[in-house]
GROMACS .gro file of C-alpha atoms in nm:
model
  185
    1MET     CA    1  -1.353  -0.497  -1.683
    2ASP     CA    2  -1.152  -0.758  -1.497
    3ASP     CA    3  -1.342  -1.030  -1.542
    4LEU     CA    4  -1.310  -0.969  -1.914
    5TYR     CA    5  -0.919  -0.968  -1.900
    6ILE     CA    6  -0.951  -1.287  -1.673
    7ARG     CA    7  -1.113  -1.491  -1.935
    8LYS     CA    8  -0.895  -1.366  -2.181
    9VAL     CA    9  -0.573  -1.461  -2.006
   10LEU     CA   10  -0.768  -1.799  -1.916
   11ASP     CA   11  -0.843  -1.856  -2.297
   12GLY     CA   12  -0.445  -1.831  -2.381
   13GLN     CA   13  -0.418  -1.479  -2.431
   14THR     CA   14  -0.151  -1.461  -2.161
   15GLU     CA   15  -0.008  -1.106  -2.253
   16GLU     CA   16  -0.355  -0.959  -2.168
   17PHE     CA   17  -0.208  -1.013  -1.800
   18ARG     CA   18  -0.052  -0.686  -1.860
   19TYR     CA   19  -0.374  -0.520  -1.804
   20PHE     CA   20  -0.347  -0.627  -1.430
   21ILE     CA   21  -0.018  -0.485  -1.390
   22GLN     CA   22  -0.087  -0.161  -1.532
   23GLN     CA   23  -0.417  -0.127  -1.323
   24TYR     CA   24  -0.284  -0.248  -0.999
   25LYS     CA   25   0.086  -0.206  -0.975
   26ASP     CA   26   0.062   0.124  -0.761
   27LEU     CA   27  -0.160  -0.040  -0.522
   28ALA     CA   28   0.053  -0.344  -0.479
   29PHE     CA   29   0.349  -0.145  -0.452
   30SER     CA   30   0.208   0.055  -0.165
   31VAL     CA   31   0.084  -0.218   0.016
   32ALA     CA   32   0.419  -0.440  -0.005
   33PHE     CA   33   0.597  -0.104   0.090
   34SER     CA   34   0.393  -0.087   0.396
   35VAL     CA   35   0.525  -0.391   0.503
   36VAL     CA   36   0.861  -0.439   0.391
   37LYS     CA   37   0.979  -0.042   0.420
   38ASN     CA   38   1.195  -0.072   0.144
   39GLU     CA   39   1.166   0.046  -0.204
   40PHE     CA   40   1.365  -0.205  -0.376
   41THR     CA   41   1.232  -0.499  -0.178
   42ALA     CA   42   0.873  -0.375  -0.240
   43ALA     CA   43   0.941  -0.394  -0.604
   44ASP     CA   44   1.076  -0.760  -0.569
   45VAL     CA   45   0.776  -0.860  -0.375
   46VAL     CA   46   0.531  -0.681  -0.631
   47GLN     CA   47   0.716  -0.878  -0.896
   48GLU     CA   48   0.668  -1.197  -0.722
   49SER     CA   49   0.342  -1.159  -0.656
   50PHE     CA   50   0.212  -1.082  -0.996
   51LEU     CA   51   0.387  -1.402  -1.107
   52ARG     CA   52   0.201  -1.578  -0.838
   53ALA     CA   53  -0.136  -1.441  -0.935
   54PHE     CA   54  -0.072  -1.515  -1.322
   55GLN     CA   55   0.014  -1.875  -1.201
   56SER     CA   56  -0.261  -1.918  -0.975
   57LEU     CA   57  -0.531  -1.724  -1.185
   58LYS     CA   58  -0.723  -2.026  -1.270
   59THR     CA   59  -0.762  -2.102  -0.915
   60PHE     CA   60  -0.935  -1.747  -0.866
   61ARG     CA   61  -1.284  -1.786  -0.760
   62ARG     CA   62  -1.400  -1.477  -0.814
   63GLU     CA   63  -1.584  -1.446  -0.477
   64SER     CA   64  -1.417  -1.114  -0.412
   65LYS     CA   65  -1.256  -0.862  -0.626
   66PHE     CA   66  -0.931  -0.932  -0.833
   67SER     CA   67  -0.770  -0.644  -0.641
   68THR     CA   68  -0.877  -0.806  -0.317
   69TRP     CA   69  -0.750  -1.119  -0.424
   70LEU     CA   70  -0.409  -0.968  -0.567
   71CYS     CA   71  -0.362  -0.776  -0.248
   72ARG     CA   72  -0.374  -1.099  -0.043
   73ILE     CA   73  -0.090  -1.278  -0.235
   74VAL     CA   74   0.083  -0.942  -0.188
   75ILE     CA   75   0.024  -0.940   0.176
   76ASN     CA   76   0.135  -1.279   0.205
   77GLU     CA   77   0.456  -1.223   0.008
   78SER     CA   78   0.541  -0.909   0.186
   79PHE     CA   79   0.514  -1.049   0.517
   80LYS     CA   80   0.704  -1.377   0.386
   81VAL     CA   81   0.982  -1.157   0.286
   82ALA     CA   82   0.969  -0.933   0.610
   83GLY     CA   83   0.999  -1.247   0.814
   84LYS     CA   84   1.317  -1.362   0.620
   85GLU     CA   85   1.515  -1.011   0.703
   86LYS     CA   86   1.457  -0.733   0.913
   87PHE     CA   87   1.344  -0.422   0.765
   88ASN     CA   88   1.304  -0.139   1.042
   89GLN     CA   89   1.479   0.100   0.894
   90PRO     CA   90   1.280   0.336   0.660
   91ASP     CA   91   1.395   0.448   0.316
   92THR     CA   92   1.430   0.820   0.381
   93SER     CA   93   1.606   0.891   0.049
   94LYS     CA   94   1.281   0.990  -0.150
   95SER     CA   95   1.268   1.375  -0.228
   96PHE     CA   96   1.011   1.531  -0.380
   97GLY     CA   97   1.081   1.746  -0.684
   98ILE     CA   98   0.943   2.110  -0.722
   99GLU     CA   99   0.862   2.241  -1.057
  100MET     CA  100   0.986   2.593  -1.107
  101ALA     CA  101   0.665   2.821  -1.120
  102GLU     CA  102   0.548   3.169  -0.980
  103ALA     CA  103   0.620   3.190  -0.615
  104PRO     CA  104   0.282   3.088  -0.455
  105ALA     CA  105   0.271   2.785  -0.618
  106ILE     CA  106   0.619   2.700  -0.523
  107PHE     CA  107   0.522   2.732  -0.167
  108ASP     CA  108   0.221   2.540  -0.220
  109THR     CA  109   0.439   2.231  -0.363
  110ILE     CA  110   0.647   2.270  -0.091
  111LYS     CA  111   0.369   2.269   0.178
  112GLU     CA  112   0.212   1.958   0.015
  113ASN     CA  113   0.538   1.780  -0.037
  114GLU     CA  114   0.639   1.866   0.346
  115GLN     CA  115   0.297   1.711   0.459
  116LYS     CA  116   0.372   1.399   0.218
  117TYR     CA  117   0.727   1.358   0.406
  118TYR     CA  118   0.593   1.379   0.737
  119ILE     CA  119   0.276   1.109   0.646
  120ASN     CA  120   0.533   0.890   0.471
  121GLU     CA  121   0.775   0.919   0.763
  122CYS     CA  122   0.516   0.850   1.025
  123LEU     CA  123   0.381   0.532   0.814
  124ASN     CA  124   0.752   0.411   0.778
  125ARG     CA  125   0.800   0.403   1.172
  126LEU     CA  126   0.481   0.217   1.250
  127PRO     CA  127   0.477  -0.152   1.289
  128ALA     CA  128   0.386  -0.325   0.930
  129ASN     CA  129   0.034  -0.426   1.026
  130GLU     CA  130  -0.087  -0.084   1.130
  131CYS     CA  131   0.104   0.105   0.846
  132LEU     CA  132  -0.073  -0.166   0.613
  133VAL     CA  133  -0.412  -0.126   0.752
  134LEU     CA  134  -0.394   0.256   0.739
  135ARG     CA  135  -0.281   0.269   0.380
  136LEU     CA  136  -0.552   0.029   0.271
  137TYR     CA  137  -0.816   0.216   0.438
  138TYR     CA  138  -0.709   0.585   0.395
  139LEU     CA  139  -0.465   0.586   0.087
  140ALA     CA  140  -0.640   0.283  -0.129
  141GLU     CA  141  -0.972   0.366   0.006
  142ASN     CA  142  -1.088   0.021   0.079
  143SER     CA  143  -1.366  -0.079   0.340
  144ILE     CA  144  -1.300  -0.247   0.641
  145LYS     CA  145  -1.473  -0.552   0.492
  146GLU     CA  146  -1.205  -0.550   0.204
  147ILE     CA  147  -0.920  -0.504   0.428
  148CYS     CA  148  -1.052  -0.825   0.625
  149GLU     CA  149  -1.082  -1.020   0.304
  150MET     CA  150  -0.714  -0.879   0.195
  151THR     CA  151  -0.546  -0.979   0.523
  152GLY     CA  152  -0.736  -1.281   0.653
  153TRP     CA  153  -0.784  -1.056   0.976
  154SER     CA  154  -1.112  -1.042   1.155
  155GLU     CA  155  -1.294  -0.707   1.160
  156SER     CA  156  -1.213  -0.644   1.511
  157ASN     CA  157  -0.833  -0.705   1.476
  158VAL     CA  158  -0.858  -0.446   1.166
  159LYS     CA  159  -1.034  -0.202   1.370
  160VAL     CA  160  -0.786  -0.209   1.676
  161LEU     CA  161  -0.483  -0.193   1.412
  162MET     CA  162  -0.670   0.112   1.275
  163HIS     CA  163  -0.723   0.286   1.632
  164ARG     CA  164  -0.345   0.204   1.745
  165GLY     CA  165  -0.209   0.322   1.397
  166ARG     CA  166  -0.411   0.652   1.419
  167LYS     CA  167  -0.287   0.691   1.783
  168ASN     CA  168   0.077   0.582   1.717
  169MET     CA  169   0.073   0.822   1.415
  170GLN     CA  170  -0.057   1.111   1.592
  171GLU     CA  171   0.218   1.057   1.871
  172LEU     CA  172   0.487   1.042   1.615
  173LEU     CA  173   0.366   1.351   1.436
  174GLU     CA  174   0.350   1.545   1.761
  175LYS     CA  175   0.727   1.429   1.830
  176MET     CA  176   0.845   1.533   1.473
  177LEU     CA  177   0.608   1.874   1.459
  178PRO     CA  178   0.522   1.962   1.846
  179HIS     CA  179   0.391   2.305   1.757
  180GLU     CA  180   0.200   2.272   1.431
  181VAL     CA  181   0.021   1.923   1.535
  182LYS     CA  182  -0.170   2.078   1.807
  183SER     CA  183  -0.314   2.305   1.576
  184ILE     CA  184  -0.401   2.035   1.298
  185ILE     CA  185  -0.582   1.818   1.573
   0.00000   0.00000   0.00000
């Protein structure tokens, strides 16, 4: 499907680029947020990345998937922005809304939201490269090979970052939830 829209855009139907924005905006935001750790900055990075992708579409060689190529642009832009400013303070202002429903459903929602909160807190506290690799592998379900293509890092580097990221995440969870983590692990 991506190839069809690439051809359309390259043939002058530039409005068709909206397909890529709709298709990949969540992935791009997740990748950017992994690095910059700030919602608003991540949104700016995503906007700039889509602009760069649009302007550079004619140079896309189709040796990899479009999503891989786009993620590479987002990663490069994210690290460029992160290098200009320091983003070590995670944005913990996110709140999870709970729909009013039956009591058991509320408790299930609270439990699920609490898990999401702690996972996001841990990811936000990890170094950018570890957070990025874990998000790409576990949340975006990319293979190690795809992550290597997106980041330009070697396979061994990606595996080391995944190992460190998982270990650091476990340590953070143990500090946040000392009693509960031991029963999960």
